[in-house]
CSV table of C-alpha atoms in Angstrom, one decimal:
chain,number,residue,atom,x,y,z
A,6,UNK,CA,-32.1,15.0,-2.4
A,7,UNK,CA,-28.8,16.6,-2.6
A,8,UNK,CA,-26.5,15.4,0.1
A,9,UNK,CA,-24.7,18.0,2.1
A,10,UNK,CA,-20.8,17.9,3.0
A,11,UNK,CA,-19.2,19.5,5.8
A,12,UNK,CA,-16.0,20.9,4.8
A,13,UNK,CA,-13.2,22.4,6.7
A,14,UNK,CA,-12.6,25.8,5.3
A,15,UNK,CA,-10.5,28.5,5.6
A,16,UNK,CA,-11.1,32.3,5.4
A,17,UNK,CA,-11.3,32.9,2.0
A,18,UNK,CA,-13.3,29.4,1.3
A,19,UNK,CA,-10.6,27.3,0.3
A,20,UNK,CA,-11.4,23.6,1.5
A,21,UNK,CA,-8.4,22.2,3.1
A,22,UNK,CA,-9.2,18.5,5.0
A,23,UNK,CA,-7.6,15.8,2.8
A,24,UNK,CA,-10.5,13.6,4.5
A,25,UNK,CA,-12.9,15.8,2.6
A,26,UNK,CA,-11.0,15.6,-0.4
A,27,UNK,CA,-11.4,11.8,-0.7
A,28,UNK,CA,-15.0,12.2,0.0
A,29,UNK,CA,-16.0,15.1,-2.9
A,30,UNK,CA,-14.0,12.8,-5.6
A,31,UNK,CA,-16.2,9.8,-4.2
A,32,UNK,CA,-19.6,12.0,-4.6
A,33,UNK,CA,-18.2,13.2,-8.1
A,34,UNK,CA,-16.9,9.3,-9.1
A,35,UNK,CA,-20.8,8.0,-8.4
A,36,UNK,CA,-22.3,11.6,-9.9
A,37,UNK,CA,-24.4,12.3,-6.9
A,38,UNK,CA,-25.6,15.9,-6.1
A,39,UNK,CA,-24.0,17.1,-3.3
A,40,UNK,CA,-23.7,20.7,-1.7
A,41,UNK,CA,-20.1,21.8,0.1
A,42,UNK,CA,-21.3,23.2,3.6
A,43,UNK,CA,-18.0,24.9,4.9
A,44,UNK,CA,-17.5,25.1,8.5
A,45,UNK,CA,-14.5,26.2,10.7
A,46,UNK,CA,-13.2,24.2,13.5
A,47,UNK,CA,-15.0,26.1,15.7
A,48,UNK,CA,-18.3,25.1,14.3
A,49,UNK,CA,-17.5,21.3,13.6
A,50,UNK,CA,-18.8,20.8,17.1
A,51,UNK,CA,-22.4,22.5,15.6
A,52,UNK,CA,-22.7,20.2,12.8
A,53,UNK,CA,-25.9,18.2,12.8
A,54,UNK,CA,-26.7,16.7,16.4
A,55,UNK,CA,-23.5,18.1,17.6
A,56,UNK,CA,-22.3,14.6,17.8
A,57,UNK,CA,-19.0,15.0,16.0
A,58,UNK,CA,-15.4,16.5,16.6
A,59,UNK,CA,-13.9,16.3,12.7
A,60,UNK,CA,-14.8,16.5,9.5
A,61,UNK,CA,-16.1,15.4,6.8
A,62,UNK,CA,-19.2,14.5,7.8
A,63,UNK,CA,-22.4,13.3,4.9
A,64,UNK,CA,-25.6,14.3,5.4
A,65,UNK,CA,-27.5,12.0,2.8
A,66,UNK,CA,-31.1,12.5,3.1
A,67,UNK,CA,-31.1,12.0,6.9
A,68,UNK,CA,-28.5,9.5,7.1
A,69,UNK,CA,-25.7,11.3,8.9
A,70,UNK,CA,-22.4,9.9,9.4
A,71,UNK,CA,-18.5,10.7,9.4
A,72,UNK,CA,-15.2,9.1,8.3
A,73,UNK,CA,-14.3,9.0,5.1
A,74,UNK,CA,-13.8,5.6,4.2
A,75,UNK,CA,-17.4,5.2,6.2
A,76,UNK,CA,-18.8,7.5,3.7
A,77,UNK,CA,-17.3,5.5,0.7
A,78,UNK,CA,-18.4,2.4,2.3
A,79,UNK,CA,-22.1,4.3,2.7
A,80,UNK,CA,-22.1,5.5,-0.9
A,81,UNK,CA,-21.1,2.2,-2.1
A,82,UNK,CA,-23.5,0.2,-0.4
A,83,UNK,CA,-26.5,2.9,-0.9
A,84,UNK,CA,-25.9,3.4,-5.2
A,85,UNK,CA,-24.9,0.0,-6.2
A,86,UNK,CA,-26.3,0.9,-9.5
A,87,UNK,CA,-23.8,4.1,-9.6
A,88,UNK,CA,-20.0,3.8,-10.7
A,89,UNK,CA,-18.0,1.4,-8.3
A,90,UNK,CA,-15.7,2.9,-5.9
A,91,UNK,CA,-14.0,-0.1,-4.6
A,92,UNK,CA,-14.9,-2.7,-7.5
A,93,UNK,CA,-15.9,-5.7,-4.9
A,94,UNK,CA,-15.2,-6.7,-1.4
A,95,UNK,CA,-11.2,-7.0,-2.0
A,96,UNK,CA,-11.3,-3.7,-3.6
A,97,UNK,CA,-13.1,-2.4,-0.2
A,98,UNK,CA,-10.5,-4.6,1.9
A,99,UNK,CA,-6.9,-3.7,-0.1
A,100,UNK,CA,-8.4,0.2,0.1
A,101,UNK,CA,-7.4,0.5,3.9
A,102,UNK,CA,-3.6,-0.2,2.9
A,103,UNK,CA,-3.6,2.5,0.5
A,104,UNK,CA,-5.2,4.4,3.6
A,105,UNK,CA,-2.3,3.0,6.2
A,106,UNK,CA,-0.1,4.1,3.9
A,107,UNK,CA,-1.0,7.6,3.1
A,108,UNK,CA,-1.8,7.9,7.1
A,109,UNK,CA,1.9,6.3,8.3
A,110,UNK,CA,4.0,7.7,5.3
A,111,UNK,CA,2.8,10.6,3.9
A,112,UNK,CA,0.9,12.5,6.7
A,113,UNK,CA,3.2,12.7,9.2
A,114,UNK,CA,5.7,14.9,6.6
A,115,UNK,CA,2.6,16.9,5.5
A,116,UNK,CA,1.2,18.1,8.5
A,117,UNK,CA,4.8,19.1,9.1
A,118,UNK,CA,5.8,20.6,5.9
A,119,UNK,CA,1.7,22.3,6.0
A,120,UNK,CA,1.0,23.7,9.1
A,121,UNK,CA,1.6,27.2,8.7
A,122,UNK,CA,0.3,27.2,5.5
A,123,UNK,CA,-2.9,25.9,6.8
A,124,UNK,CA,-2.9,28.2,9.6
A,125,UNK,CA,-2.5,31.1,7.5
A,126,UNK,CA,-6.1,30.3,5.5
A,127,UNK,CA,-7.7,30.2,8.5
A,128,UNK,CA,-9.8,32.7,10.4
A,129,UNK,CA,-8.9,34.3,13.8
A,130,UNK,CA,-10.5,32.2,15.8
A,131,UNK,CA,-9.6,29.1,14.6
A,132,UNK,CA,-6.1,30.0,14.3
A,133,UNK,CA,-5.6,30.7,17.7
A,134,UNK,CA,-7.1,27.5,18.4
A,135,UNK,CA,-4.6,25.6,15.9
A,136,UNK,CA,-1.5,27.7,16.8
A,137,UNK,CA,-2.0,26.5,20.5
A,138,UNK,CA,-2.7,22.9,19.8
A,139,UNK,CA,0.4,22.1,17.3
A,140,UNK,CA,2.7,24.2,19.2
A,141,UNK,CA,1.6,22.6,22.2
A,142,UNK,CA,2.5,19.3,19.8
A,143,UNK,CA,5.6,20.5,18.3
A,144,UNK,CA,7.0,21.6,21.4
A,145,UNK,CA,8.1,24.9,18.8
A,146,UNK,CA,6.5,27.4,17.0
A,147,UNK,CA,4.3,27.2,14.0
A,148,UNK,CA,7.3,29.5,12.3
A,149,UNK,CA,10.1,27.0,13.6
A,150,UNK,CA,8.0,24.1,12.2
A,151,UNK,CA,7.4,25.7,9.1
A,152,UNK,CA,11.2,25.3,8.9
A,153,UNK,CA,11.4,21.8,9.9
A,154,UNK,CA,8.6,20.9,7.3
A,155,UNK,CA,10.9,22.4,4.4
A,156,UNK,CA,13.4,19.6,5.0
A,157,UNK,CA,10.7,17.2,5.9
A,158,UNK,CA,8.9,17.4,2.0
A,159,UNK,CA,12.8,16.8,0.6
A,160,UNK,CA,11.9,13.1,1.6
A,161,UNK,CA,8.4,13.4,-0.4
A,162,UNK,CA,9.4,11.7,-3.5
A,163,UNK,CA,11.4,9.2,-1.7
A,164,UNK,CA,8.1,8.1,0.0
A,165,UNK,CA,6.2,8.1,-3.0
A,166,UNK,CA,8.1,5.3,-4.6
A,167,UNK,CA,5.2,2.7,-4.4
A,168,UNK,CA,2.7,4.8,-6.1
A,169,UNK,CA,5.0,5.9,-8.4
A,170,UNK,CA,6.3,2.1,-8.9
A,171,UNK,CA,2.2,1.7,-9.8
A,172,UNK,CA,1.5,4.9,-11.7
A,173,UNK,CA,3.9,4.1,-13.8
A,174,UNK,CA,2.5,0.6,-15.1
A,175,UNK,CA,-0.8,1.7,-15.2
A,176,UNK,CA,-2.8,5.0,-14.9
A,177,UNK,CA,-4.5,4.3,-12.1
A,178,UNK,CA,-4.3,2.7,-8.4
A,179,UNK,CA,-7.4,1.0,-9.5
A,180,UNK,CA,-5.9,-0.4,-12.6
A,181,UNK,CA,-7.7,1.4,-16.3
A,182,UNK,CA,-9.9,3.2,-13.7
A,183,UNK,CA,-9.7,5.4,-10.8
A,184,UNK,CA,-11.1,3.4,-7.6
A,185,UNK,CA,-12.0,5.5,-4.2
A,186,UNK,CA,-8.0,3.9,-3.4
A,187,UNK,CA,-6.9,6.5,-5.8
A,188,UNK,CA,-8.8,9.2,-4.1
A,189,UNK,CA,-7.6,8.6,-0.8
A,190,UNK,CA,-4.1,9.1,-2.0
A,191,UNK,CA,-5.4,12.3,-4.4
A,192,UNK,CA,-6.9,13.5,-1.2
A,193,UNK,CA,-3.4,13.5,0.6
A,194,UNK,CA,-1.8,15.5,-2.0
A,195,UNK,CA,-4.6,17.7,-2.9
A,196,UNK,CA,-4.7,18.9,0.7
A,197,UNK,CA,-1.0,20.1,0.8
A,198,UNK,CA,-1.6,21.3,-2.8
A,199,UNK,CA,-4.3,23.8,-2.1
A,200,UNK,CA,-2.8,25.4,1.0
A,201,UNK,CA,-0.4,26.3,-1.2
A,202,UNK,CA,2.5,24.1,0.4
A,203,UNK,CA,5.2,23.9,-2.5
A,204,UNK,CA,5.3,19.9,-2.8
A,205,UNK,CA,7.1,20.0,-6.0
A,206,UNK,CA,7.4,16.6,-7.8
A,207,UNK,CA,9.1,16.9,-11.3
A,208,UNK,CA,6.4,17.2,-14.4
A,209,UNK,CA,8.3,13.8,-16.0
A,210,UNK,CA,7.4,12.6,-12.2
A,211,UNK,CA,5.0,9.5,-13.0
A,212,UNK,CA,3.1,10.7,-9.6
A,213,UNK,CA,2.8,14.1,-10.9
A,214,UNK,CA,1.6,12.9,-14.1
A,215,UNK,CA,-0.9,10.5,-12.0
A,216,UNK,CA,-2.1,13.4,-10.2
A,217,UNK,CA,-2.8,15.6,-13.0
A,218,UNK,CA,-4.9,13.0,-14.1
A,219,UNK,CA,-6.7,13.0,-11.0
A,220,UNK,CA,-7.4,17.1,-10.8
A,221,UNK,CA,-8.7,16.1,-14.5
A,222,UNK,CA,-11.5,13.9,-13.4
A,223,UNK,CA,-14.2,16.0,-12.4
A,224,UNK,CA,-15.3,19.8,-12.1
A,225,UNK,CA,-15.1,20.0,-8.1
A,226,UNK,CA,-10.7,20.3,-8.9
A,227,UNK,CA,-11.1,22.9,-11.2
B,22,UNK,CA,-4.1,-33.2,-12.4
B,23,UNK,CA,-1.5,-31.7,-10.2
B,24,UNK,CA,-0.1,-28.6,-11.4
B,25,UNK,CA,4.2,-28.2,-10.9
B,26,UNK,CA,5.6,-25.3,-9.3
B,27,UNK,CA,9.0,-24.0,-9.8
B,28,UNK,CA,10.9,-23.1,-7.0
B,29,UNK,CA,14.4,-21.6,-6.3
B,30,UNK,CA,15.3,-24.1,-3.4
B,31,UNK,CA,18.8,-24.7,-1.7
B,32,UNK,CA,21.6,-27.6,-1.7
B,33,UNK,CA,19.8,-28.5,1.6
B,34,UNK,CA,15.9,-28.4,-0.2
B,35,UNK,CA,15.0,-24.4,1.7
B,36,UNK,CA,12.7,-22.4,-0.7
B,37,UNK,CA,13.8,-19.4,-1.0
B,38,UNK,CA,12.1,-17.1,-3.2
B,39,UNK,CA,9.9,-14.6,-2.1
B,40,UNK,CA,8.1,-15.0,-5.1
B,41,UNK,CA,7.6,-18.3,-5.3
B,42,UNK,CA,5.7,-18.3,-1.7
B,43,UNK,CA,3.5,-16.1,-3.1
B,44,UNK,CA,2.3,-18.6,-5.5
B,45,UNK,CA,2.7,-21.4,-2.9
B,46,UNK,CA,0.1,-19.5,-0.3
B,47,UNK,CA,-2.4,-18.8,-3.6
B,48,UNK,CA,-2.4,-22.3,-4.6
B,49,UNK,CA,-3.1,-24.0,-0.9
B,50,UNK,CA,-5.6,-20.6,-0.6
B,51,UNK,CA,-7.4,-22.4,-3.7
B,52,UNK,CA,-6.8,-25.8,-2.3
B,53,UNK,CA,-5.4,-27.1,-5.7
B,54,UNK,CA,-3.1,-29.9,-5.7
B,55,UNK,CA,0.8,-29.3,-6.5
B,56,UNK,CA,3.9,-30.3,-6.4
B,57,UNK,CA,6.9,-27.9,-5.9
B,58,UNK,CA,9.8,-28.8,-8.2
B,59,UNK,CA,13.4,-27.8,-7.3
B,60,UNK,CA,15.4,-26.2,-9.6
B,61,UNK,CA,18.6,-24.4,-8.6
B,62,UNK,CA,19.5,-20.8,-10.4
B,63,UNK,CA,21.4,-22.6,-12.9
B,64,UNK,CA,18.2,-25.2,-14.0
B,65,UNK,CA,15.6,-22.0,-14.1
B,66,UNK,CA,16.7,-22.1,-17.8
B,67,UNK,CA,15.8,-25.2,-18.8
B,68,UNK,CA,12.4,-24.9,-16.9
B,69,UNK,CA,9.7,-26.4,-19.7
B,70,UNK,CA,10.2,-25.0,-23.0
B,71,UNK,CA,13.2,-23.2,-21.7
B,72,UNK,CA,11.8,-19.5,-22.0
B,73,UNK,CA,12.0,-18.3,-18.4
B,74,UNK,CA,14.4,-16.4,-16.4
B,75,UNK,CA,13.4,-16.5,-13.3
B,76,UNK,CA,10.8,-18.4,-10.9
B,77,UNK,CA,8.1,-18.9,-10.0
B,78,UNK,CA,7.0,-21.2,-13.1
B,79,UNK,CA,3.9,-22.8,-13.1
B,80,UNK,CA,2.7,-26.2,-15.3
B,81,UNK,CA,-1.3,-26.1,-14.6
B,82,UNK,CA,-2.4,-29.0,-16.5
B,83,UNK,CA,0.0,-28.0,-19.8
B,84,UNK,CA,-0.7,-24.4,-19.1
B,85,UNK,CA,3.1,-22.4,-18.4
B,86,UNK,CA,3.6,-19.4,-17.1
B,87,UNK,CA,6.1,-17.0,-14.7
B,88,UNK,CA,5.5,-14.1,-12.8
B,89,UNK,CA,3.8,-14.5,-9.2
B,90,UNK,CA,0.8,-12.3,-9.9
B,91,UNK,CA,0.5,-13.7,-13.2
B,92,UNK,CA,0.2,-17.0,-11.5
B,93,UNK,CA,-2.5,-15.6,-8.9
B,94,UNK,CA,-5.0,-13.8,-11.7
B,95,UNK,CA,-4.5,-17.0,-14.0
B,96,UNK,CA,-5.4,-19.4,-10.7
B,97,UNK,CA,-8.6,-16.9,-9.9
B,98,UNK,CA,-9.9,-16.9,-13.7
B,99,UNK,CA,-9.7,-20.7,-14.5
B,100,UNK,CA,-10.8,-21.7,-10.6
B,101,UNK,CA,-13.5,-19.2,-10.0
B,102,UNK,CA,-15.5,-21.7,-7.9
B,103,UNK,CA,-12.7,-22.0,-5.6
B,104,UNK,CA,-11.7,-19.6,-2.5
B,105,UNK,CA,-11.4,-16.2,-4.2
B,106,UNK,CA,-7.7,-14.6,-4.0
B,107,UNK,CA,-8.9,-10.9,-5.0
B,108,UNK,CA,-12.6,-10.9,-4.2
B,109,UNK,CA,-13.3,-8.8,-7.4
B,110,UNK,CA,-11.6,-6.9,-9.8
B,111,UNK,CA,-10.7,-4.1,-7.7
B,112,UNK,CA,-9.1,-6.2,-4.9
B,113,UNK,CA,-6.9,-7.5,-7.8
B,114,UNK,CA,-6.1,-3.8,-9.1
B,115,UNK,CA,-5.0,-2.5,-5.9
B,116,UNK,CA,-2.8,-5.7,-4.9
B,117,UNK,CA,-0.8,-4.2,-7.5
B,118,UNK,CA,-0.2,-1.1,-4.6
B,119,UNK,CA,0.7,-4.2,-1.8
B,120,UNK,CA,3.2,-5.2,-4.7
B,121,UNK,CA,4.7,-1.8,-5.2
B,122,UNK,CA,5.0,-1.3,-1.5
B,123,UNK,CA,7.0,-4.6,-1.3
B,124,UNK,CA,9.1,-4.3,-4.4
B,125,UNK,CA,10.3,-0.8,-3.2
B,126,UNK,CA,10.2,-0.6,0.3
B,127,UNK,CA,11.0,-3.9,1.4
B,128,UNK,CA,12.6,-5.5,-0.8
B,129,UNK,CA,15.7,-3.3,-1.3
B,130,UNK,CA,16.9,-3.2,2.7
B,131,UNK,CA,16.0,-7.3,2.9
B,132,UNK,CA,18.2,-8.2,-0.7
B,133,UNK,CA,20.7,-6.7,1.5
B,134,UNK,CA,20.3,-8.2,4.5
B,135,UNK,CA,19.7,-12.0,3.6
B,136,UNK,CA,22.5,-11.8,0.9
B,137,UNK,CA,25.2,-14.3,2.4
B,138,UNK,CA,22.0,-16.2,3.8
B,139,UNK,CA,21.2,-16.7,1.1
B,140,UNK,CA,24.8,-17.3,-0.6
B,141,UNK,CA,25.1,-19.8,2.0
B,142,UNK,CA,21.8,-22.3,1.2
B,143,UNK,CA,23.1,-22.8,-2.1
B,144,UNK,CA,24.9,-25.5,-4.0
B,145,UNK,CA,28.6,-24.8,-5.5
B,146,UNK,CA,27.9,-23.6,-9.0
B,147,UNK,CA,24.9,-21.2,-7.8
B,148,UNK,CA,26.8,-19.7,-5.0
B,149,UNK,CA,29.9,-19.0,-7.7
B,150,UNK,CA,27.1,-16.9,-9.9
B,151,UNK,CA,25.2,-15.3,-7.1
B,152,UNK,CA,28.5,-14.3,-5.4
B,153,UNK,CA,29.9,-12.8,-8.6
B,154,UNK,CA,26.6,-10.6,-9.4
B,155,UNK,CA,26.0,-9.5,-6.2
B,156,UNK,CA,29.7,-8.4,-5.4
B,157,UNK,CA,29.3,-6.9,-9.1
B,158,UNK,CA,25.8,-5.1,-7.8
B,159,UNK,CA,26.9,-3.7,-4.7
B,160,UNK,CA,30.8,-3.1,-5.6
B,161,UNK,CA,31.9,-5.2,-2.2
B,162,UNK,CA,32.2,-8.5,-1.1
B,163,UNK,CA,29.4,-10.8,0.2
B,164,UNK,CA,30.7,-10.5,3.3
B,165,UNK,CA,30.6,-7.2,3.7
B,166,UNK,CA,27.3,-6.3,2.1
B,167,UNK,CA,26.6,-8.8,5.1
B,168,UNK,CA,27.5,-6.4,7.8
B,169,UNK,CA,25.9,-3.3,5.9
B,170,UNK,CA,23.0,-5.9,6.0
B,171,UNK,CA,22.2,-5.7,9.5
B,172,UNK,CA,22.1,-1.8,9.8
B,173,UNK,CA,19.3,-2.0,6.9
B,174,UNK,CA,17.4,-4.7,9.1
B,175,UNK,CA,17.1,-2.0,11.5
B,176,UNK,CA,14.4,0.5,9.5
B,177,UNK,CA,12.7,-2.8,8.8
B,178,UNK,CA,10.3,-2.1,11.8
B,179,UNK,CA,9.4,1.4,10.6
B,180,UNK,CA,9.1,0.5,7.3
B,181,UNK,CA,6.5,-2.0,8.2
B,182,UNK,CA,4.5,1.0,10.3
B,183,UNK,CA,1.9,0.7,6.8
B,184,UNK,CA,1.1,-3.2,7.7
B,185,UNK,CA,1.1,-2.2,11.4
B,186,UNK,CA,-1.4,0.0,10.4
B,187,UNK,CA,-3.7,-2.1,8.8
B,188,UNK,CA,-3.5,-5.0,10.8
B,189,UNK,CA,-4.1,-3.3,14.2
B,190,UNK,CA,-7.4,-2.9,13.0
B,191,UNK,CA,-8.2,-6.3,11.4
B,192,UNK,CA,-6.6,-9.5,11.1
B,193,UNK,CA,-5.4,-9.8,7.5
B,194,UNK,CA,-4.7,-7.3,4.6
B,195,UNK,CA,-8.3,-8.7,3.1
B,196,UNK,CA,-10.4,-7.9,6.1
B,197,UNK,CA,-11.5,-10.4,7.7
B,198,UNK,CA,-10.1,-13.4,5.7
B,199,UNK,CA,-6.4,-13.4,3.9
B,200,UNK,CA,-6.3,-12.7,0.4
B,201,UNK,CA,-3.0,-12.5,-2.1
B,202,UNK,CA,-2.5,-8.9,-0.9
B,203,UNK,CA,-1.6,-11.2,2.5
B,204,UNK,CA,0.5,-13.2,0.6
B,205,UNK,CA,2.4,-10.6,-0.9
B,206,UNK,CA,3.6,-9.4,1.7
B,207,UNK,CA,4.0,-13.1,3.4
B,208,UNK,CA,6.2,-14.4,1.0
B,209,UNK,CA,8.7,-11.4,1.0
B,210,UNK,CA,9.0,-11.6,4.9
B,211,UNK,CA,8.8,-15.8,4.6
B,212,UNK,CA,11.5,-15.5,2.1
B,213,UNK,CA,14.1,-14.2,4.7
B,214,UNK,CA,12.9,-16.0,7.4
B,215,UNK,CA,13.7,-18.9,5.3
B,216,UNK,CA,17.2,-18.3,4.6
B,217,UNK,CA,18.0,-17.8,8.5
B,218,UNK,CA,18.4,-14.1,8.1
B,219,UNK,CA,17.2,-12.3,11.5
B,220,UNK,CA,14.3,-10.3,10.9
B,221,UNK,CA,13.3,-9.7,14.8
B,222,UNK,CA,10.6,-8.0,15.5
B,223,UNK,CA,8.6,-7.4,18.9
B,224,UNK,CA,6.2,-10.6,19.9
B,225,UNK,CA,3.6,-7.9,20.8
B,226,UNK,CA,4.0,-6.3,17.3
B,227,UNK,CA,0.7,-6.6,15.4
B,228,UNK,CA,3.4,-7.3,12.4
B,229,UNK,CA,4.7,-10.5,13.9
B,230,UNK,CA,1.2,-11.5,14.9
B,231,UNK,CA,-0.2,-10.9,11.5
B,232,UNK,CA,2.9,-13.2,10.5
B,233,UNK,CA,2.2,-16.2,12.5
B,234,UNK,CA,-1.6,-16.0,11.3
B,235,UNK,CA,0.1,-16.5,8.1
B,236,UNK,CA,2.0,-19.4,9.4
B,237,UNK,CA,-0.4,-21.4,10.9
B,238,UNK,CA,-2.7,-20.9,7.5
B,239,UNK,CA,-1.3,-24.3,5.6
B,240,UNK,CA,1.0,-27.0,6.1
B,241,UNK,CA,3.3,-26.4,3.4
B,242,UNK,CA,4.3,-23.1,6.1
B,243,UNK,CA,5.1,-25.6,8.8
């Protein structure tokens, strides 16, 4: 049975949730069949049984669950004979640290830098909701947030130092092959890339080269 | 046979290498018998066959190797029936990211902050060597470096944000039990603590509480 992955989608069809991208990569890694079901912000509360307030949501043959890490754990548990996302219990546990790093170090500057680009992708109803929520959070207009965002982006290459260090020594955070740990970071960078936010890394930057390797893994990113 | 772990040691007997501390914890985790062989900077080149330029060095029944991560991998491979340090291949791979995080994010400010305290622990010959090397690297006196170090320390709580995030949700980076990933970070913080450098975290800080849990694991840290 083909799984359904609900994905936050712009008016022009761009999938722009970092957490959905982690799940797209996890499904591709397992080689599972799935369809992407686009939803707007306003439609999230109507997904499946109406109990979700964010995406991703996965319906895997009647098993319905949210949260990207929980979805990866579900896929690992239910499809143990397909390529592993964690390579063992320790890989699952320590991947949480990659999640914590992305959440605390990268998401704050990127969510500022990409705010206006995200807004511009949305349909009118989502734009109203998003602008109101973000302007309340930041205490200024989205356009002013975007100006500050360019400054926030300048700190990105330095904030990526731990990633640069590991992917200088090996191709993947997972070692000689990608694991869910790679997809956690990939989702974070792919999110801002598909929004059109200019995350510029030097072509010689090992992080850029790792990101290009991720883009080349599956058709989903083409 | 009791293994020998060569450890950089001050004139008063303080073991002050972060990388040796990782190995102490790994040996304790495995429940292996070992002795700590103190060496000064000047004695490192005389360890075993004379091919090492840094500690730790482990002599495990005639197998002699350096580098803390390699030592952990050796212990995991050669004592598979003892408690696991990685819980699988993925745990080993992704633990490298914890190493990269510590190396790029924590070691630079801590090595500045602890420079004078480290110097003050050493015997006279090591002090001369260390002062000359560090003053050349920083381009100022060790005392001036120490002054700047207090400023560097102020950034520490913020730099620990990814750790704070993960140990708020679970007791260990390894999940419900400590793994080598925990000991990588522990070694980094224990290094500056045993030097007497004031790494002050609030008692309510989950990182402080995690560090206290680490200190309570084995007698070695008592």
